[in-house]
Amino acid sequence: KQEVTQIPAALSVPEGENLVLNCSFTDSAIYNLQWFRQDPGKGLTSLLLIQSSQREQTSGRLNASLDKSSGRSTLYIAASQPGDSATYLCAVWYSSASKIIFGSGTRLSIRP
Amino acid sequence: DADVTQTPRNRITKTGKRIMLECSQTKGHDRMYWYRQDPGLGLRLIYYSFDVKDINKGEISDGYSVSRQAQAKFSLSLESAIPNQTALYFCATSDSRGRETQYFGPGTRLLVL
């Protein structure tokens, strides 16, 4: 069964710290993997998308990596700020089944 | 202006009623999706459409139907609403000519009594 897991479910860190969010998937035959943030009561905002052939993508203070062989992706956030507080979701798209599976998310809180 | 819009934003209905949720986009994307989000269950794909003449079932299509009226419009219908369809519904789009990043609408909060 294809599953996407995000651990921990919640994380609280002081402002300024660098942090890593984890996403693991059971089937390595992915098409792409996307990281999103969701603010309470709002829609999802795309952060980074990594194609199956890529190892990482960067945007500003964010860096996402992909290791298909181990079934893992990480989202690295540098110099965290209170405005980074949100729920972060990863989603894996499997082209063979035209299926997209979301993780349950990590709720991140940055303490001032 | 928002690129992906959803109407209504909030809806309360009664069991057995038929309702329609609408999604419009100005991004020029060919692919559109409907998801529902439930606490503890994450987002699940209901239906998706890769172009106007293409409709595909997602993970949880039972009890739902869709219509792709134009490239820019994708509607989700609940033929006979039931309480366990109470959820937050999202529409999303992507461009098959690009990296296929998904762009989400603001969501519709549906309560079925």
PDB file of C-alpha atoms in Angstrom:
ATOM      1  CA  LYS A   1       0.000   0.000   0.000  1.00  0.00           C
ATOM      2  CA  GLN A   2       1.314   3.445  -0.895  1.00  0.00           C
ATOM      3  CA  GLU A   3       1.594   5.622   2.192  1.00  0.00           C
ATOM      4  CA  VAL A   4       3.114   8.986   3.025  1.00  0.00           C
ATOM      5  CA  THR A   5       4.118   9.680   6.609  1.00  0.00           C
ATOM      6  CA  GLN A   6       5.233  12.885   8.281  1.00  0.00           C
ATOM      7  CA  ILE A   7       6.897  12.797  11.662  1.00  0.00           C
ATOM      8  CA  PRO A   8       6.656  14.591  14.007  1.00  0.00           C
ATOM      9  CA  ALA A   9       3.029  15.667  13.879  1.00  0.00           C
ATOM     10  CA  ALA A  10       3.936  18.863  15.733  1.00  0.00           C
ATOM     11  CA  LEU A  11       7.137  20.774  16.383  1.00  0.00           C
ATOM     12  CA  SER A  12       7.897  23.902  18.410  1.00  0.00           C
ATOM     13  CA  VAL A  13      11.260  25.666  18.187  1.00  0.00           C
ATOM     14  CA  PRO A  14      12.613  29.099  19.157  1.00  0.00           C
ATOM     15  CA  GLU A  15      13.034  31.746  16.508  1.00  0.00           C
ATOM     16  CA  GLY A  16      16.301  31.671  14.597  1.00  0.00           C
ATOM     17  CA  GLU A  17      16.857  27.941  14.684  1.00  0.00           C
ATOM     18  CA  ASN A  18      17.440  25.848  11.596  1.00  0.00           C
ATOM     19  CA  LEU A  19      15.068  22.914  11.389  1.00  0.00           C
ATOM     20  CA  VAL A  20      14.256  19.849   9.331  1.00  0.00           C
ATOM     21  CA  LEU A  21      10.848  18.398   8.558  1.00  0.00           C
ATOM     22  CA  ASN A  22      10.603  14.803   7.414  1.00  0.00           C
ATOM     23  CA  CYS A  23       8.454  13.012   4.872  1.00  0.00           C
ATOM     24  CA  SER A  24       8.692   9.294   4.127  1.00  0.00           C
ATOM     25  CA  PHE A  25       6.943   7.257   1.451  1.00  0.00           C
ATOM     26  CA  THR A  26       6.598   3.523   0.998  1.00  0.00           C
ATOM     27  CA  ASP A  27       6.711   3.266  -2.801  1.00  0.00           C
ATOM     28  CA  SER A  28       9.785   4.768  -4.454  1.00  0.00           C
ATOM     29  CA  ALA A  29       8.264   4.829  -7.971  1.00  0.00           C
ATOM     30  CA  ILE A  30       7.237   8.443  -7.623  1.00  0.00           C
ATOM     31  CA  TYR A  31       6.627  11.023 -10.345  1.00  0.00           C
ATOM     32  CA  ASN A  32       7.257  14.049  -8.153  1.00  0.00           C
ATOM     33  CA  LEU A  33       7.086  15.233  -4.567  1.00  0.00           C
ATOM     34  CA  GLN A  34       5.730  18.579  -3.479  1.00  0.00           C
ATOM     35  CA  TRP A  35       5.948  20.491  -0.209  1.00  0.00           C
ATOM     36  CA  PHE A  36       3.147  22.838   0.841  1.00  0.00           C
ATOM     37  CA  ARG A  37       2.361  25.081   3.761  1.00  0.00           C
ATOM     38  CA  GLN A  38      -1.131  25.583   5.081  1.00  0.00           C
ATOM     39  CA  ASP A  39      -2.141  28.370   7.403  1.00  0.00           C
ATOM     40  CA  PRO A  40      -5.158  27.793   9.684  1.00  0.00           C
ATOM     41  CA  GLY A  41      -8.422  27.908   7.741  1.00  0.00           C
ATOM     42  CA  LYS A  42      -6.627  28.601   4.478  1.00  0.00           C
ATOM     43  CA  GLY A  43      -5.699  26.787   1.324  1.00  0.00           C
ATOM     44  CA  LEU A  44      -2.360  25.213   0.531  1.00  0.00           C
ATOM     45  CA  THR A  45       0.558  27.198  -0.798  1.00  0.00           C
ATOM     46  CA  SER A  46       3.133  25.373  -2.867  1.00  0.00           C
ATOM     47  CA  LEU A  47       6.684  25.744  -1.534  1.00  0.00           C
ATOM     48  CA  LEU A  48       8.851  23.408  -3.569  1.00  0.00           C
ATOM     49  CA  LEU A  49       8.390  20.642  -6.104  1.00  0.00           C
ATOM     50  CA  ILE A  50      11.035  18.004  -6.738  1.00  0.00           C
ATOM     51  CA  GLN A  51      10.816  15.910  -9.869  1.00  0.00           C
ATOM     52  CA  SER A  52      11.657  12.225  -9.652  1.00  0.00           C
ATOM     53  CA  SER A  53      14.988  12.787 -11.402  1.00  0.00           C
ATOM     54  CA  GLN A  54      16.079  15.578  -9.043  1.00  0.00           C
ATOM     55  CA  ARG A  55      17.825  15.410  -5.668  1.00  0.00           C
ATOM     56  CA  GLU A  56      16.938  18.818  -4.268  1.00  0.00           C
ATOM     57  CA  GLN A  57      15.289  22.173  -4.827  1.00  0.00           C
ATOM     58  CA  THR A  58      15.918  25.489  -3.111  1.00  0.00           C
ATOM     59  CA  SER A  59      13.855  28.615  -2.644  1.00  0.00           C
ATOM     60  CA  GLY A  60      15.099  31.319  -0.334  1.00  0.00           C
ATOM     61  CA  ARG A  61      15.501  29.888   3.161  1.00  0.00           C
ATOM     62  CA  LEU A  62      13.930  26.592   2.127  1.00  0.00           C
ATOM     63  CA  ASN A  63      15.682  23.533   0.765  1.00  0.00           C
ATOM     64  CA  ALA A  64      13.960  20.274  -0.054  1.00  0.00           C
ATOM     65  CA  SER A  65      15.820  17.043  -0.729  1.00  0.00           C
ATOM     66  CA  LEU A  66      14.674  13.764  -2.192  1.00  0.00           C
ATOM     67  CA  ASP A  67      16.151  10.302  -1.696  1.00  0.00           C
ATOM     68  CA  LYS A  68      14.006   7.807  -3.558  1.00  0.00           C
ATOM     69  CA  SER A  69      16.097   4.803  -2.576  1.00  0.00           C
ATOM     70  CA  SER A  70      15.358   5.362   1.089  1.00  0.00           C
ATOM     71  CA  GLY A  71      11.850   6.711   0.508  1.00  0.00           C
ATOM     72  CA  ARG A  72      12.536  10.031   2.188  1.00  0.00           C
ATOM     73  CA  SER A  73      12.297  13.740   1.625  1.00  0.00           C
ATOM     74  CA  THR A  74      13.320  16.511   3.983  1.00  0.00           C
ATOM     75  CA  LEU A  75      12.386  20.168   4.089  1.00  0.00           C
ATOM     76  CA  TYR A  76      15.105  22.307   5.627  1.00  0.00           C
ATOM     77  CA  ILE A  77      14.142  25.736   6.933  1.00  0.00           C
ATOM     78  CA  ALA A  78      17.008  28.065   7.756  1.00  0.00           C
ATOM     79  CA  ALA A  79      16.863  30.838  10.348  1.00  0.00           C
ATOM     80  CA  SER A  80      13.259  30.182  11.284  1.00  0.00           C
ATOM     81  CA  GLN A  81      10.884  33.110  11.866  1.00  0.00           C
ATOM     82  CA  PRO A  82       7.498  33.362  13.624  1.00  0.00           C
ATOM     83  CA  GLY A  83       5.911  33.828  10.192  1.00  0.00           C
ATOM     84  CA  ASP A  84       7.018  30.304   9.313  1.00  0.00           C
ATOM     85  CA  SER A  85       4.472  28.946  11.799  1.00  0.00           C
ATOM     86  CA  ALA A  86       2.037  26.811   9.810  1.00  0.00           C
ATOM     87  CA  THR A  87       1.299  23.213   8.922  1.00  0.00           C
ATOM     88  CA  TYR A  88       3.691  21.746   6.369  1.00  0.00           C
ATOM     89  CA  LEU A  89       2.442  18.996   4.083  1.00  0.00           C
ATOM     90  CA  CYS A  90       4.252  16.793   1.637  1.00  0.00           C
ATOM     91  CA  ALA A  91       2.500  15.129  -1.275  1.00  0.00           C
ATOM     92  CA  VAL A  92       3.734  12.338  -3.510  1.00  0.00           C
ATOM     93  CA  TRP A  93       2.438  11.920  -7.053  1.00  0.00           C
ATOM     94  CA  TYR A  94       2.554   8.413  -8.507  1.00  0.00           C
ATOM     95  CA  SER A  95       2.221   8.611 -12.266  1.00  0.00           C
ATOM     96  CA  SER A  96       1.726   4.873 -12.740  1.00  0.00           C
ATOM     97  CA  ALA A  97      -1.575   5.028 -10.907  1.00  0.00           C
ATOM     98  CA  SER A  98      -2.230   8.724 -11.466  1.00  0.00           C
ATOM     99  CA  LYS A  99      -2.523   8.989  -7.738  1.00  0.00           C
ATOM    100  CA  ILE A 100      -1.437  11.702  -5.337  1.00  0.00           C
ATOM    101  CA  ILE A 101      -1.043  10.963  -1.653  1.00  0.00           C
ATOM    102  CA  PHE A 102      -0.659  13.588   1.038  1.00  0.00           C
ATOM    103  CA  GLY A 103       0.997  13.183   4.387  1.00  0.00           C
ATOM    104  CA  SER A 104      -0.927  14.300   7.454  1.00  0.00           C
ATOM    105  CA  GLY A 105       1.402  17.232   7.967  1.00  0.00           C
ATOM    106  CA  THR A 106       3.725  18.659  10.594  1.00  0.00           C
ATOM    107  CA  ARG A 107       2.336  21.578  12.577  1.00  0.00           C
ATOM    108  CA  LEU A 108       5.241  23.960  13.115  1.00  0.00           C
ATOM    109  CA  SER A 109       5.303  26.674  15.751  1.00  0.00           C
ATOM    110  CA  ILE A 110       8.157  29.180  15.913  1.00  0.00           C
ATOM    111  CA  ARG A 111       8.422  30.862  19.314  1.00  0.00           C
ATOM    112  CA  PRO A 112       9.534  34.529  19.307  1.00  0.00           C
TER     113      PRO A 112
ATOM    114  CA  ASP B   1      -7.002  38.712  -7.843  1.00  0.00           C
ATOM    115  CA  ALA B   2      -6.937  35.051  -6.871  1.00  0.00           C
ATOM    116  CA  ASP B   3      -5.888  32.664  -9.636  1.00  0.00           C
ATOM    117  CA  VAL B   4      -8.046  29.802  -8.327  1.00  0.00           C
ATOM    118  CA  THR B   5     -11.426  30.705  -6.872  1.00  0.00           C
ATOM    119  CA  GLN B   6     -14.026  28.560  -5.186  1.00  0.00           C
ATOM    120  CA  THR B   7     -17.688  29.262  -4.539  1.00  0.00           C
ATOM    121  CA  PRO B   8     -19.277  29.184  -2.088  1.00  0.00           C
ATOM    122  CA  ARG B   9     -16.674  29.594   0.646  1.00  0.00           C
ATOM    123  CA  ASN B  10     -18.987  28.231   3.293  1.00  0.00           C
ATOM    124  CA  ARG B  11     -22.124  26.148   2.958  1.00  0.00           C
ATOM    125  CA  ILE B  12     -24.539  24.537   5.363  1.00  0.00           C
ATOM    126  CA  THR B  13     -26.965  22.016   3.956  1.00  0.00           C
ATOM    127  CA  LYS B  14     -29.229  19.227   5.110  1.00  0.00           C
ATOM    128  CA  THR B  15     -28.965  15.502   4.598  1.00  0.00           C
ATOM    129  CA  GLY B  16     -30.350  14.452   1.223  1.00  0.00           C
ATOM    130  CA  LYS B  17     -29.913  17.798  -0.498  1.00  0.00           C
ATOM    131  CA  ARG B  18     -28.036  18.171  -3.754  1.00  0.00           C
ATOM    132  CA  ILE B  19     -25.313  20.771  -3.748  1.00  0.00           C
ATOM    133  CA  MET B  20     -22.660  21.969  -6.151  1.00  0.00           C
ATOM    134  CA  LEU B  21     -19.274  23.434  -5.410  1.00  0.00           C
ATOM    135  CA  GLU B  22     -17.656  25.447  -8.152  1.00  0.00           C
ATOM    136  CA  CYS B  23     -14.068  26.131  -9.064  1.00  0.00           C
ATOM    137  CA  SER B  24     -12.704  28.606 -11.588  1.00  0.00           C
ATOM    138  CA  GLN B  25      -9.138  29.380 -12.562  1.00  0.00           C
ATOM    139  CA  THR B  26      -7.406  32.064 -14.560  1.00  0.00           C
ATOM    140  CA  LYS B  27      -4.007  30.368 -14.662  1.00  0.00           C
ATOM    141  CA  GLY B  28      -4.598  28.748 -18.043  1.00  0.00           C
ATOM    142  CA  HIS B  29      -3.833  25.326 -16.607  1.00  0.00           C
ATOM    143  CA  ASP B  30      -5.206  22.221 -18.256  1.00  0.00           C
ATOM    144  CA  ARG B  31      -5.404  20.004 -15.155  1.00  0.00           C
ATOM    145  CA  MET B  32      -7.851  20.421 -12.293  1.00  0.00           C
ATOM    146  CA  TYR B  33      -8.480  18.495  -9.089  1.00  0.00           C
ATOM    147  CA  TRP B  34     -10.941  18.214  -6.226  1.00  0.00           C
ATOM    148  CA  TYR B  35      -9.803  17.225  -2.738  1.00  0.00           C
ATOM    149  CA  ARG B  36     -11.392  16.977   0.658  1.00  0.00           C
ATOM    150  CA  GLN B  37      -9.582  17.556   3.927  1.00  0.00           C
ATOM    151  CA  ASP B  38     -10.635  15.984   7.189  1.00  0.00           C
ATOM    152  CA  PRO B  39      -8.925  16.403  10.555  1.00  0.00           C
ATOM    153  CA  GLY B  40      -6.519  13.530  11.110  1.00  0.00           C
ATOM    154  CA  LEU B  41      -6.984  12.156   7.591  1.00  0.00           C
ATOM    155  CA  GLY B  42      -5.171  14.750   5.567  1.00  0.00           C
ATOM    156  CA  LEU B  43      -6.151  15.576   1.997  1.00  0.00           C
ATOM    157  CA  ARG B  44      -7.670  12.950  -0.236  1.00  0.00           C
ATOM    158  CA  LEU B  45      -8.267  13.162  -3.960  1.00  0.00           C
ATOM    159  CA  ILE B  46     -11.905  12.926  -5.058  1.00  0.00           C
ATOM    160  CA  TYR B  47     -11.747  13.512  -8.824  1.00  0.00           C
ATOM    161  CA  TYR B  48      -9.303  14.945 -11.300  1.00  0.00           C
ATOM    162  CA  SER B  49      -9.430  16.094 -14.903  1.00  0.00           C
ATOM    163  CA  PHE B  50      -6.452  16.360 -17.234  1.00  0.00           C
ATOM    164  CA  ASP B  51      -8.398  18.226 -19.913  1.00  0.00           C
ATOM    165  CA  VAL B  52     -11.965  19.135 -20.776  1.00  0.00           C
ATOM    166  CA  LYS B  53     -12.853  15.668 -22.055  1.00  0.00           C
ATOM    167  CA  ASP B  54     -10.980  13.740 -19.379  1.00  0.00           C
ATOM    168  CA  ILE B  55     -12.491  12.868 -15.988  1.00  0.00           C
ATOM    169  CA  ASN B  56     -10.927  10.414 -13.545  1.00  0.00           C
ATOM    170  CA  LYS B  57     -11.935   9.057 -10.177  1.00  0.00           C
ATOM    171  CA  GLY B  58      -9.651   9.610  -7.260  1.00  0.00           C
ATOM    172  CA  GLU B  59      -9.313   7.791  -3.995  1.00  0.00           C
ATOM    173  CA  ILE B  60     -12.777   8.649  -2.612  1.00  0.00           C
ATOM    174  CA  SER B  61     -15.181   9.353  -5.478  1.00  0.00           C
ATOM    175  CA  ASP B  62     -18.239   7.529  -4.109  1.00  0.00           C
ATOM    176  CA  GLY B  63     -21.100   9.951  -3.459  1.00  0.00           C
ATOM    177  CA  TYR B  64     -19.572  12.655  -5.661  1.00  0.00           C
ATOM    178  CA  SER B  65     -19.716  13.622  -9.313  1.00  0.00           C
ATOM    179  CA  VAL B  66     -17.908  16.288 -11.335  1.00  0.00           C
ATOM    180  CA  SER B  67     -18.304  18.321 -14.466  1.00  0.00           C
ATOM    181  CA  ARG B  68     -15.569  20.046 -16.464  1.00  0.00           C
ATOM    182  CA  GLN B  69     -17.588  22.702 -18.236  1.00  0.00           C
ATOM    183  CA  ALA B  70     -14.576  24.433 -19.745  1.00  0.00           C
ATOM    184  CA  GLN B  71     -10.846  24.412 -19.291  1.00  0.00           C
ATOM    185  CA  ALA B  72     -11.226  27.026 -16.589  1.00  0.00           C
ATOM    186  CA  LYS B  73     -14.180  25.512 -14.693  1.00  0.00           C
ATOM    187  CA  PHE B  74     -14.521  22.327 -12.701  1.00  0.00           C
ATOM    188  CA  SER B  75     -17.562  21.643 -10.514  1.00  0.00           C
ATOM    189  CA  LEU B  76     -18.081  19.090  -7.781  1.00  0.00           C
ATOM    190  CA  SER B  77     -21.575  17.834  -6.954  1.00  0.00           C
ATOM    191  CA  LEU B  78     -22.917  15.948  -4.000  1.00  0.00           C
ATOM    192  CA  GLU B  79     -26.065  14.313  -5.343  1.00  0.00           C
ATOM    193  CA  SER B  80     -27.517  13.503  -1.924  1.00  0.00           C
ATOM    194  CA  ALA B  81     -25.433  14.991   0.854  1.00  0.00           C
ATOM    195  CA  ILE B  82     -24.768  12.986   4.016  1.00  0.00           C
ATOM    196  CA  PRO B  83     -23.203  14.120   7.313  1.00  0.00           C
ATOM    197  CA  ASN B  84     -19.900  12.322   6.751  1.00  0.00           C
ATOM    198  CA  GLN B  85     -19.338  14.551   3.727  1.00  0.00           C
ATOM    199  CA  THR B  86     -18.832  17.423   6.138  1.00  0.00           C
ATOM    200  CA  ALA B  87     -15.298  18.574   5.351  1.00  0.00           C
ATOM    201  CA  LEU B  88     -13.123  21.257   3.834  1.00  0.00           C
ATOM    202  CA  TYR B  89     -13.060  20.967   0.041  1.00  0.00           C
ATOM    203  CA  PHE B  90     -10.243  22.234  -2.109  1.00  0.00           C
ATOM    204  CA  CYS B  91      -9.883  22.710  -5.820  1.00  0.00           C
ATOM    205  CA  ALA B  92      -6.416  22.729  -7.380  1.00  0.00           C
ATOM    206  CA  THR B  93      -4.869  23.194 -10.808  1.00  0.00           C
ATOM    207  CA  SER B  94      -1.632  22.264 -12.505  1.00  0.00           C
ATOM    208  CA  ASP B  95      -0.037  22.719 -15.900  1.00  0.00           C
ATOM    209  CA  SER B  96       1.032  19.612 -17.782  1.00  0.00           C
ATOM    210  CA  ARG B  97       3.372  21.774 -19.881  1.00  0.00           C
ATOM    211  CA  GLY B  98       5.235  22.919 -16.788  1.00  0.00           C
ATOM    212  CA  ARG B  99       6.497  21.312 -13.636  1.00  0.00           C
ATOM    213  CA  GLU B 100       2.978  20.328 -12.597  1.00  0.00           C
ATOM    214  CA  THR B 101       3.117  22.284  -9.383  1.00  0.00           C
ATOM    215  CA  GLN B 102      -0.356  22.237  -7.873  1.00  0.00           C
ATOM    216  CA  TYR B 103      -2.024  25.538  -7.021  1.00  0.00           C
ATOM    217  CA  PHE B 104      -4.878  25.462  -4.562  1.00  0.00           C
ATOM    218  CA  GLY B 105      -8.009  27.509  -4.135  1.00  0.00           C
ATOM    219  CA  PRO B 106      -9.020  28.924  -0.732  1.00  0.00           C
ATOM    220  CA  GLY B 107     -11.365  26.050   0.064  1.00  0.00           C
ATOM    221  CA  THR B 108     -15.073  25.545   0.717  1.00  0.00           C
ATOM    222  CA  ARG B 109     -16.160  24.621   4.210  1.00  0.00           C
ATOM    223  CA  LEU B 110     -19.193  22.336   3.968  1.00  0.00           C
ATOM    224  CA  LEU B 111     -21.402  21.284   6.853  1.00  0.00           C
ATOM    225  CA  VAL B 112     -24.063  18.647   6.277  1.00  0.00           C
ATOM    226  CA  LEU B 113     -26.641  18.468   9.038  1.00  0.00           C
TER     227      LEU B 113
END
